[in-house]
Short mmCIF file of C-alpha atoms and ligand atoms in Angstrom, two decimals:
data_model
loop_
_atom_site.label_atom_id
_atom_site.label_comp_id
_atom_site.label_asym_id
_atom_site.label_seq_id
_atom_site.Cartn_x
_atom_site.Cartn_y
_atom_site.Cartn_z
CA UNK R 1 12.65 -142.86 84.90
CA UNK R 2 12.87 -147.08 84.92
CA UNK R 3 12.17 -148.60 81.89
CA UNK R 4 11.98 -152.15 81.46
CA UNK R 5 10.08 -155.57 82.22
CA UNK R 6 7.09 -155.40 83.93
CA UNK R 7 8.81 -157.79 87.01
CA UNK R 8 12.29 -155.90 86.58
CA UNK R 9 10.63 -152.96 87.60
CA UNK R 10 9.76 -153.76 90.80
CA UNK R 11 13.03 -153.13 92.25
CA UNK R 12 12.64 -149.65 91.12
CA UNK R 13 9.39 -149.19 92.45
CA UNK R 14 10.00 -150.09 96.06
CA UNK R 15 13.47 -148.13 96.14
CA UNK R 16 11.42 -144.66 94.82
CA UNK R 17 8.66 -145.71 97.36
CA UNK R 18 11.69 -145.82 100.23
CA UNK R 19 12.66 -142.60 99.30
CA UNK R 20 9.14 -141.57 99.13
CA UNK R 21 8.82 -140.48 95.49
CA UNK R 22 6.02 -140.76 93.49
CA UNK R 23 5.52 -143.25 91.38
CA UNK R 24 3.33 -143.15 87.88
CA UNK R 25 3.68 -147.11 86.18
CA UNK R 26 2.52 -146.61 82.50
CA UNK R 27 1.99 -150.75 81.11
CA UNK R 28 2.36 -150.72 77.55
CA UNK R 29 0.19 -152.86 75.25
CA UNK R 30 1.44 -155.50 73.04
CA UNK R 31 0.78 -153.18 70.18
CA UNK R 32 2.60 -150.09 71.47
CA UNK R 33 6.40 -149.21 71.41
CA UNK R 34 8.07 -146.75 73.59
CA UNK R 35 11.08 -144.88 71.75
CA UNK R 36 13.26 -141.91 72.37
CA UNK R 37 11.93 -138.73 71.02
CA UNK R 38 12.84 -138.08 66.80
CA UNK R 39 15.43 -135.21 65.83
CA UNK R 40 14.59 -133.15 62.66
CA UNK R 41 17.70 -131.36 62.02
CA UNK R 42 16.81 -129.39 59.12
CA UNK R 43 13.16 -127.63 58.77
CA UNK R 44 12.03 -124.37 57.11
CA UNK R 45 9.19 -123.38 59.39
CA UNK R 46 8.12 -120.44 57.74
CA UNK R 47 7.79 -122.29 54.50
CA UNK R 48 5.22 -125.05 56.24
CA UNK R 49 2.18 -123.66 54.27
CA UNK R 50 4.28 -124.88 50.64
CA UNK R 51 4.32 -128.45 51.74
CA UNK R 52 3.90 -130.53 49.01
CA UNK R 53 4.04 -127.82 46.42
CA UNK R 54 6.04 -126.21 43.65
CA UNK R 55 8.43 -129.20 42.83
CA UNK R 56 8.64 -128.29 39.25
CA UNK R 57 11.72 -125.98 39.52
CA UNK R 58 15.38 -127.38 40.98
CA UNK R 59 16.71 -125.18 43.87
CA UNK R 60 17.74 -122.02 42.45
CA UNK R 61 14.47 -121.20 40.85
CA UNK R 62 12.78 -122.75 43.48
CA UNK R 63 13.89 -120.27 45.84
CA UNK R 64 13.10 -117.61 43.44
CA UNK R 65 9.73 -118.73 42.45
CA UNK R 66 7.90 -119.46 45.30
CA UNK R 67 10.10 -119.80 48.20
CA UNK R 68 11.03 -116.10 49.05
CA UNK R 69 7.65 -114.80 48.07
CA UNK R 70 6.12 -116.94 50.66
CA UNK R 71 8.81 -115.85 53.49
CA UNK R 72 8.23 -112.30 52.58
CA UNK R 73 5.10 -112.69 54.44
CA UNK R 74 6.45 -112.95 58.00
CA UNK R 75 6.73 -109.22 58.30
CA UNK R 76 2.91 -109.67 59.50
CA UNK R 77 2.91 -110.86 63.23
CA UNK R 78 -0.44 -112.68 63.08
CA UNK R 79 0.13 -114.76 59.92
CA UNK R 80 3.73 -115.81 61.65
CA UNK R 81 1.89 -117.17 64.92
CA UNK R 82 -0.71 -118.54 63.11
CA UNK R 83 1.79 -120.76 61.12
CA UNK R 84 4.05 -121.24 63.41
CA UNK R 85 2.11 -122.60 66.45
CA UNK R 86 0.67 -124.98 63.41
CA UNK R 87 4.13 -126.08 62.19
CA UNK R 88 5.68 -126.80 66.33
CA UNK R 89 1.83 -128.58 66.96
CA UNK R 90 2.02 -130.81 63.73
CA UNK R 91 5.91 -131.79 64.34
CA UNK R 92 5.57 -132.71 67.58
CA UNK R 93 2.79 -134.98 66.68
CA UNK R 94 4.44 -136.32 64.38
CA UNK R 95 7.19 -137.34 67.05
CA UNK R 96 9.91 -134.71 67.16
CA UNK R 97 10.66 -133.81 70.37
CA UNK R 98 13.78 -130.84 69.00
CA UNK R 99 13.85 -129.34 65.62
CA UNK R 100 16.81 -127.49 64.61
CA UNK R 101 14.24 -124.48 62.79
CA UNK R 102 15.47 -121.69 59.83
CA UNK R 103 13.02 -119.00 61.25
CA UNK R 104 12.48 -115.75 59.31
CA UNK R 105 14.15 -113.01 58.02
CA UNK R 106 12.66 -110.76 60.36
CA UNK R 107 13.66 -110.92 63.83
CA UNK R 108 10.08 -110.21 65.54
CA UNK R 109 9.02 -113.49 63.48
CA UNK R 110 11.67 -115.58 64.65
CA UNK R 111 10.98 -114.82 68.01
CA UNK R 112 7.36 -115.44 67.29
CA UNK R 113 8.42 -119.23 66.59
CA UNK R 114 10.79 -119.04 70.04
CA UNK R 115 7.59 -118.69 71.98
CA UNK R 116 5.49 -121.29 69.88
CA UNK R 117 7.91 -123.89 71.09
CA UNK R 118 8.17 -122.80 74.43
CA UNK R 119 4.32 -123.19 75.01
CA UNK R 120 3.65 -126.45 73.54
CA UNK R 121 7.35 -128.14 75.22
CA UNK R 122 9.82 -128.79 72.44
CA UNK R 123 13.64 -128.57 72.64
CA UNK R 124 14.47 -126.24 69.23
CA UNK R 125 17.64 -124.44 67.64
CA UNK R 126 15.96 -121.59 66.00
CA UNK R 127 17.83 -119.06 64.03
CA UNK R 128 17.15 -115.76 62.21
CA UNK R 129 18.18 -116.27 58.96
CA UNK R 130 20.70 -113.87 57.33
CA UNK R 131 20.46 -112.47 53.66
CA UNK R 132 21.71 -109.77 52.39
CA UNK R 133 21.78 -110.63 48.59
CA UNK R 134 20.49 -113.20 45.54
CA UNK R 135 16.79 -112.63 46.50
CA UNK R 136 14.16 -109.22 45.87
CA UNK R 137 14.84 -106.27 46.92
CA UNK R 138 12.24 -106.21 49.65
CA UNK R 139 13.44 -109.48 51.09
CA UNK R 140 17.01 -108.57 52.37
CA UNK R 141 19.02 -107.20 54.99
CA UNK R 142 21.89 -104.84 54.76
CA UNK R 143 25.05 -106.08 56.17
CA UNK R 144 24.71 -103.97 58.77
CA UNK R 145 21.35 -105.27 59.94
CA UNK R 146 22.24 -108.48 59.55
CA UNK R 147 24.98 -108.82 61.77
CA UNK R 148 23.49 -105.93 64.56
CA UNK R 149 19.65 -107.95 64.27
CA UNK R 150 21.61 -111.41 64.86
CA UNK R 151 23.28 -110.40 67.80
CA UNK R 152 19.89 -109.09 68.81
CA UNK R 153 18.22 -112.01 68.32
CA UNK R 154 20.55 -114.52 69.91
CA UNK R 155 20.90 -111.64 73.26
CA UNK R 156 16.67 -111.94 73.19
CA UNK R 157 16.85 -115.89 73.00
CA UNK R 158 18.99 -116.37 75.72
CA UNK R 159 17.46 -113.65 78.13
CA UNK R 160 14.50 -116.25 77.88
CA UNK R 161 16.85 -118.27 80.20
CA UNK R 162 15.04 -120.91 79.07
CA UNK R 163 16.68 -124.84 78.72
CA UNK R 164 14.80 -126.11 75.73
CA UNK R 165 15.67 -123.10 73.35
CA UNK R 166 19.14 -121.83 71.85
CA UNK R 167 19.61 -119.60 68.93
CA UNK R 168 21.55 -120.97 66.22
CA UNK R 169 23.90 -118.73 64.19
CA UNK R 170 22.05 -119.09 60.32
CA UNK R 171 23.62 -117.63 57.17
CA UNK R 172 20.97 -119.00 54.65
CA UNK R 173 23.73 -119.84 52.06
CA UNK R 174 27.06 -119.01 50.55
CA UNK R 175 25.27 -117.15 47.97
CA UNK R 176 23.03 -115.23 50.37
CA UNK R 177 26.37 -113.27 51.59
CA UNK R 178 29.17 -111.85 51.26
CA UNK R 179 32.30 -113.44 52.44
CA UNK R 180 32.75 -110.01 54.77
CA UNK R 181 29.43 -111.08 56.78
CA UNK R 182 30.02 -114.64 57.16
CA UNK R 183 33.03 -114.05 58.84
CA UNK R 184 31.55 -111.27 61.29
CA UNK R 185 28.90 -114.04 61.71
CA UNK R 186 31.87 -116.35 62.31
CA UNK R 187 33.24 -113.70 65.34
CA UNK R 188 29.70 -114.21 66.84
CA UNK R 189 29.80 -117.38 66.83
CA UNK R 190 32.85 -117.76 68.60
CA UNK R 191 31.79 -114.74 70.29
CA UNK R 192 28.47 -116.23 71.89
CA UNK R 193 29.53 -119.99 71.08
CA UNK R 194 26.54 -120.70 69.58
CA UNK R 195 25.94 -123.32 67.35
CA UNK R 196 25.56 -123.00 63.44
CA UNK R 197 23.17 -123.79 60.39
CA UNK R 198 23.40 -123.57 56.60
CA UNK R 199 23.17 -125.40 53.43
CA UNK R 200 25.98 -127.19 51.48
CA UNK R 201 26.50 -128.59 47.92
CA UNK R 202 22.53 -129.53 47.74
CA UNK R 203 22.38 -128.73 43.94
CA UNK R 204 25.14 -128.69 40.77
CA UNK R 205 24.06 -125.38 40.07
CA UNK R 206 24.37 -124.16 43.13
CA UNK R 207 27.64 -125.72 43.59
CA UNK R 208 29.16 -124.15 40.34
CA UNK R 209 28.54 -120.32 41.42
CA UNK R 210 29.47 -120.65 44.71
CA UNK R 211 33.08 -121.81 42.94
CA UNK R 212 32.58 -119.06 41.26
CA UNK R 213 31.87 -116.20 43.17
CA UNK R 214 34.66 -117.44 46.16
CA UNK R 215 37.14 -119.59 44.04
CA UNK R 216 36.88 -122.16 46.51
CA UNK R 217 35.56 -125.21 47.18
CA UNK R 218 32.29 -124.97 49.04
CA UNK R 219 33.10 -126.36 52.62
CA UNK R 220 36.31 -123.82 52.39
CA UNK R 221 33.85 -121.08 51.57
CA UNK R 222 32.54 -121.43 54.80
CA UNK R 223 35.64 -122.58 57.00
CA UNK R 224 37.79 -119.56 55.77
CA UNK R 225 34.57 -117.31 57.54
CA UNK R 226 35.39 -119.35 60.87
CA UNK R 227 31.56 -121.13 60.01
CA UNK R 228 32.77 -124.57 59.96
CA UNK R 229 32.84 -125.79 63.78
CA UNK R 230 32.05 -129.18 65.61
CA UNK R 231 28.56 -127.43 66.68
CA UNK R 232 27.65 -126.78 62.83
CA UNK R 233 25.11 -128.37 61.22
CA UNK R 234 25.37 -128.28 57.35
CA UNK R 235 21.82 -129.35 55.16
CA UNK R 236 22.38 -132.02 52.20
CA UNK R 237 26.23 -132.56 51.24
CA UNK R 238 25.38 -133.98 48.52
CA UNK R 239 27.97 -133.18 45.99
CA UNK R 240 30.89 -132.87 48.79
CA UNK R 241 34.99 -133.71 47.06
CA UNK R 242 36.72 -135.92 49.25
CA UNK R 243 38.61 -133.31 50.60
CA UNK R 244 36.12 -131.06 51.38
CA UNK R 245 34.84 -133.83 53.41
CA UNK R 246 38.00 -134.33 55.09
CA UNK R 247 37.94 -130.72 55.83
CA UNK R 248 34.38 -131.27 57.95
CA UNK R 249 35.50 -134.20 59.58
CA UNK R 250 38.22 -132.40 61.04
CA UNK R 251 36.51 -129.42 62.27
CA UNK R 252 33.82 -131.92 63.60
CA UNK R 253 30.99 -130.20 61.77
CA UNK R 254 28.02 -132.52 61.22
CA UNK R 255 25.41 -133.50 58.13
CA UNK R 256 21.91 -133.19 57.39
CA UNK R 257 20.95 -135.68 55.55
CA UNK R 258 17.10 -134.40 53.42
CA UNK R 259 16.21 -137.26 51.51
CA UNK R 260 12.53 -136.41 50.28
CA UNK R 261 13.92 -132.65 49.42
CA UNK R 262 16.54 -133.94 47.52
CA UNK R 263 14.03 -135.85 45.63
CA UNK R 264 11.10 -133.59 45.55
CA UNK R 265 13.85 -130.56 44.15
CA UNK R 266 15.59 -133.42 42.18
CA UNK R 267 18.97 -132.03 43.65
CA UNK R 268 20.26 -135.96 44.04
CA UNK R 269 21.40 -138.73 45.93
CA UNK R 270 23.07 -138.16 48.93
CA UNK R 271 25.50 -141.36 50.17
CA UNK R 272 25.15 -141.23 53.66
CA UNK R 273 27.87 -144.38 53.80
CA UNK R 274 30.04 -142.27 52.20
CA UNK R 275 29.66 -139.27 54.66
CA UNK R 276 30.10 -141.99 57.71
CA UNK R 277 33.26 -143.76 55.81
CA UNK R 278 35.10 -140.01 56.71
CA UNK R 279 33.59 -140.36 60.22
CA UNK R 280 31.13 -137.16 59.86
CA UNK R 281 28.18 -137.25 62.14
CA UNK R 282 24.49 -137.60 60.27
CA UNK R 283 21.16 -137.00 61.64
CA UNK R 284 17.93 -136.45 59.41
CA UNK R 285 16.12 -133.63 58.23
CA UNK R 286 12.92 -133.30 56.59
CA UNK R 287 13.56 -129.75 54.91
CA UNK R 288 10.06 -128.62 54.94
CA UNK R 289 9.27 -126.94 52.45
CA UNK R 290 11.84 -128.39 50.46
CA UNK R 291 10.87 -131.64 51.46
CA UNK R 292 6.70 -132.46 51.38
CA UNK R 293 6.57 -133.93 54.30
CA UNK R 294 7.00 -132.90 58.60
CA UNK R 295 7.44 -136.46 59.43
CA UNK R 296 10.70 -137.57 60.12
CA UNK R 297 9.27 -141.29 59.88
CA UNK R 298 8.54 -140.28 56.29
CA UNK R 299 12.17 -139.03 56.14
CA UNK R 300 13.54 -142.42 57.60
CA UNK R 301 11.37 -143.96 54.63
CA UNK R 302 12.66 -141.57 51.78
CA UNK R 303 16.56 -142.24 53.23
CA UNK R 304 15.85 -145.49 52.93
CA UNK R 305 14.74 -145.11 49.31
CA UNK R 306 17.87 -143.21 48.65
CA UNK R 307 19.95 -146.00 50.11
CA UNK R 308 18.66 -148.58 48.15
CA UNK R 309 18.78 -146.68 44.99
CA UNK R 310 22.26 -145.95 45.56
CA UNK R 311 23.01 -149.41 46.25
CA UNK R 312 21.43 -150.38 42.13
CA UNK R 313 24.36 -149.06 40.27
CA UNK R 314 27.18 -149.88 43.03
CA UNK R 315 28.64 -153.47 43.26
CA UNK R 316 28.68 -154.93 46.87
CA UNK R 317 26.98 -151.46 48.25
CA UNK R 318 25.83 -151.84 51.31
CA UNK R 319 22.06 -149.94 51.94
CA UNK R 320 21.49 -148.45 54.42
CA UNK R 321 18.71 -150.35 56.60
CA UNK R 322 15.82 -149.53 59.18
CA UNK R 323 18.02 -149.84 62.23
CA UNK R 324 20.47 -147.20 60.57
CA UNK R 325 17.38 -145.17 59.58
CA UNK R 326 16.58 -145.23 63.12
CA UNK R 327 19.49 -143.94 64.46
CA UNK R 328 19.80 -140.75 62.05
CA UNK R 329 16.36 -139.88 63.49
CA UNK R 330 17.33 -140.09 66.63
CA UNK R 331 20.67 -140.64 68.21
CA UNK R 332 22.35 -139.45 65.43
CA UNK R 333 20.24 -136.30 64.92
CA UNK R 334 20.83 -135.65 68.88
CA UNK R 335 25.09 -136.05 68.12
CA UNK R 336 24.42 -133.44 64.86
CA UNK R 337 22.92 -131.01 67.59
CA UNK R 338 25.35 -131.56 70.34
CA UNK R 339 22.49 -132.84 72.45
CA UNK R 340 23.58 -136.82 72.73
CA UNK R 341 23.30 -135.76 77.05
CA UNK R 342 19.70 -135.27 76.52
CA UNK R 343 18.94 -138.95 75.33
CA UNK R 344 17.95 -141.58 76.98
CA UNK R 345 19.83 -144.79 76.79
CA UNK R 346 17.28 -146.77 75.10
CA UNK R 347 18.15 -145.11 71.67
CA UNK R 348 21.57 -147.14 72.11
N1 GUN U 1 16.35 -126.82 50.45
C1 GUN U 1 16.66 -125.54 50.57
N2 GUN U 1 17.86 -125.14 50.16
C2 GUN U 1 18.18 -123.84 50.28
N3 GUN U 1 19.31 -123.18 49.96
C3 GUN U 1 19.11 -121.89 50.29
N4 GUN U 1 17.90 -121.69 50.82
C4 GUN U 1 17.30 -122.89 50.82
C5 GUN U 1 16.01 -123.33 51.26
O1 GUN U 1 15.16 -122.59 51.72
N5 GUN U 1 15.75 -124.67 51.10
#
């Protein structure tokens, strides 16, 4: 593909007629833009139909309240295409050419969501979540199954043999697990070098029993189970030490940064300058369901908000503007997911 002035591309032209190519010329209007595809590197898809609901609890009791009872549901095969052709449809027209997805519980829904994105063309990390505690009864996995259904899954994803789909290694969060099943997740990982997904530091709460239950800082939680690797992506970061930030720029592990989630659940203010001033990679996610909105514009929007906010009680801060915006959704969202060889230079 040429891109450029309508005269400039005349050179290109005649050397792809020489070589007897075909040739397709699209002319843009005055009042149209072309840009590289948008990145969403965080996105619940089973949890679509909650958009825009249930933002009167913070995370923990968010989960409890409506989130799991609404992911329970994926153990019925029609309701799981249903949503999830919706939820690859409605992101893609929204711009988001790959989606790094949490899929279900439940392996036959998860691969449900592989083949929604395979028919309608998107490039997507989808991963089978693992849980095996901290949620009902009915909505777990032993440790057993988690670890024998992962390896499943990932085996099933790649016997697609398919470009624009890789499973992604997904332990929902350090309090989801035991520190015995992250690290067999961590063996697969290295096992199947697949790339990884979970949540970090997104809530106080959340941060204070995971201290507790490990006696560690959160990032080590998840480095001491092999987790932590420069083809993991970790959601929010908000309440990250220094060191544990140190810790993830050395193992080359990227951010998600979910500004309308971490609004909507009133988790906080994640300072993206921060997380670039250790040299960690940032892309943006719009953590649907956690988030109320599948537009990653309306994420580029929300970080800006953020920013700026940030920048009110911080002398000489620096906010973040729309060309940085810009970048999260799309160059710097392709970096998060190791898939900067699949953009096109006009992102740069
Ligand atoms: N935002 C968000 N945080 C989580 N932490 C654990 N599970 C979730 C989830 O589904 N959404």
């Amino acid at each position: 593909m040429a891109i450029g002035r309508k005269e400039d591309l005349e050179q290109a032209r005649a050397q792809h007629l020489a070589d007897e190519q075909d040739v397709m010329v699209t002319v843009l209007s005055d009042r149209q833009l072309l840009i590289p595809g948008f990145v969403d590197t965080h996105i619940h898809a089973p949890q679509y139909p909650n958009c825009g609901l249930g933002y009167d609890k913070p995370l923990l009791e968010w989960l409890q309240a409506y989130t799991y009872k609404l992911e329970r549901k994926y153990r019925d095969l029609e309701y799981s295409r249903k949503v999830f052709n919706a939820v690859v449809r409605r992101t893609l027209n929204h711009g988001t050419t790959t989606a790094c997805y949490f899929a279900s519980l439940f392996q036959d829904a998860s691969l449900i969501l592989v083949d929604a994105v395979l028919k309608y063309g998107q490039r997507a990390f989808i991963g089978k979540i693992n849980m095996t505690t901290l949620a009902p009864d009915d909505y777990v996995e032993t440790p057993e199954e988690t670890i024998k259904l992962t390896r499943k899954f990932i085996e099933s994803v790649r016997s697609k043999d398919c470009e624009l789909v890789e499973p992604i290694v997904t332990p929902r969060f350090a309090l989801s697990l035991e520190m015995d099943s992250m690290i067999e997740l961590g063996q697969l990982v290295k096992e199947y070098n697949v790339n990884v997904q979970t949540h970090i530091s997104e809530n106080t709460d959340e941060v204070k029993q995971v201290n507790s239950k490990y006696g560690l800082p959160y990032a080590n939680v998840y480095d001491k189970a092999g987790l932590l690797t420069p083809k993991t992506v970790l959601a929010h970061g908000i309440y990250l030490t220094d060191e544990e930030l140190s810790l993830l720029s050395q193992r080359g592990s990227s951010v998600s940064h979910c500004p309308d989630s971490n609004t909507c659940l009133k988790s906080g203010m994640c300072d993206v300058r921060r997380l670039f001033s250790f040299g960690i990679k940032v892309g943006l996610g719009t953590d649907v369901s956690g988030g109320a909105s599948p537009s990653i514009v309306s994420a580029m929007r929300s970080a800006l908000a953020t920013s700026i906010n940030l920048s009110f009680g911080q002398k000489n801060y620096k906010p973040l503007n729309y060309l940085d915006v810009f970048y999260l959704a799309t160059l710097g969202g392709a970096e998060d997911v190791k898939q900067k060889q699949n953009w096109s230079s006009t992102t740069q």
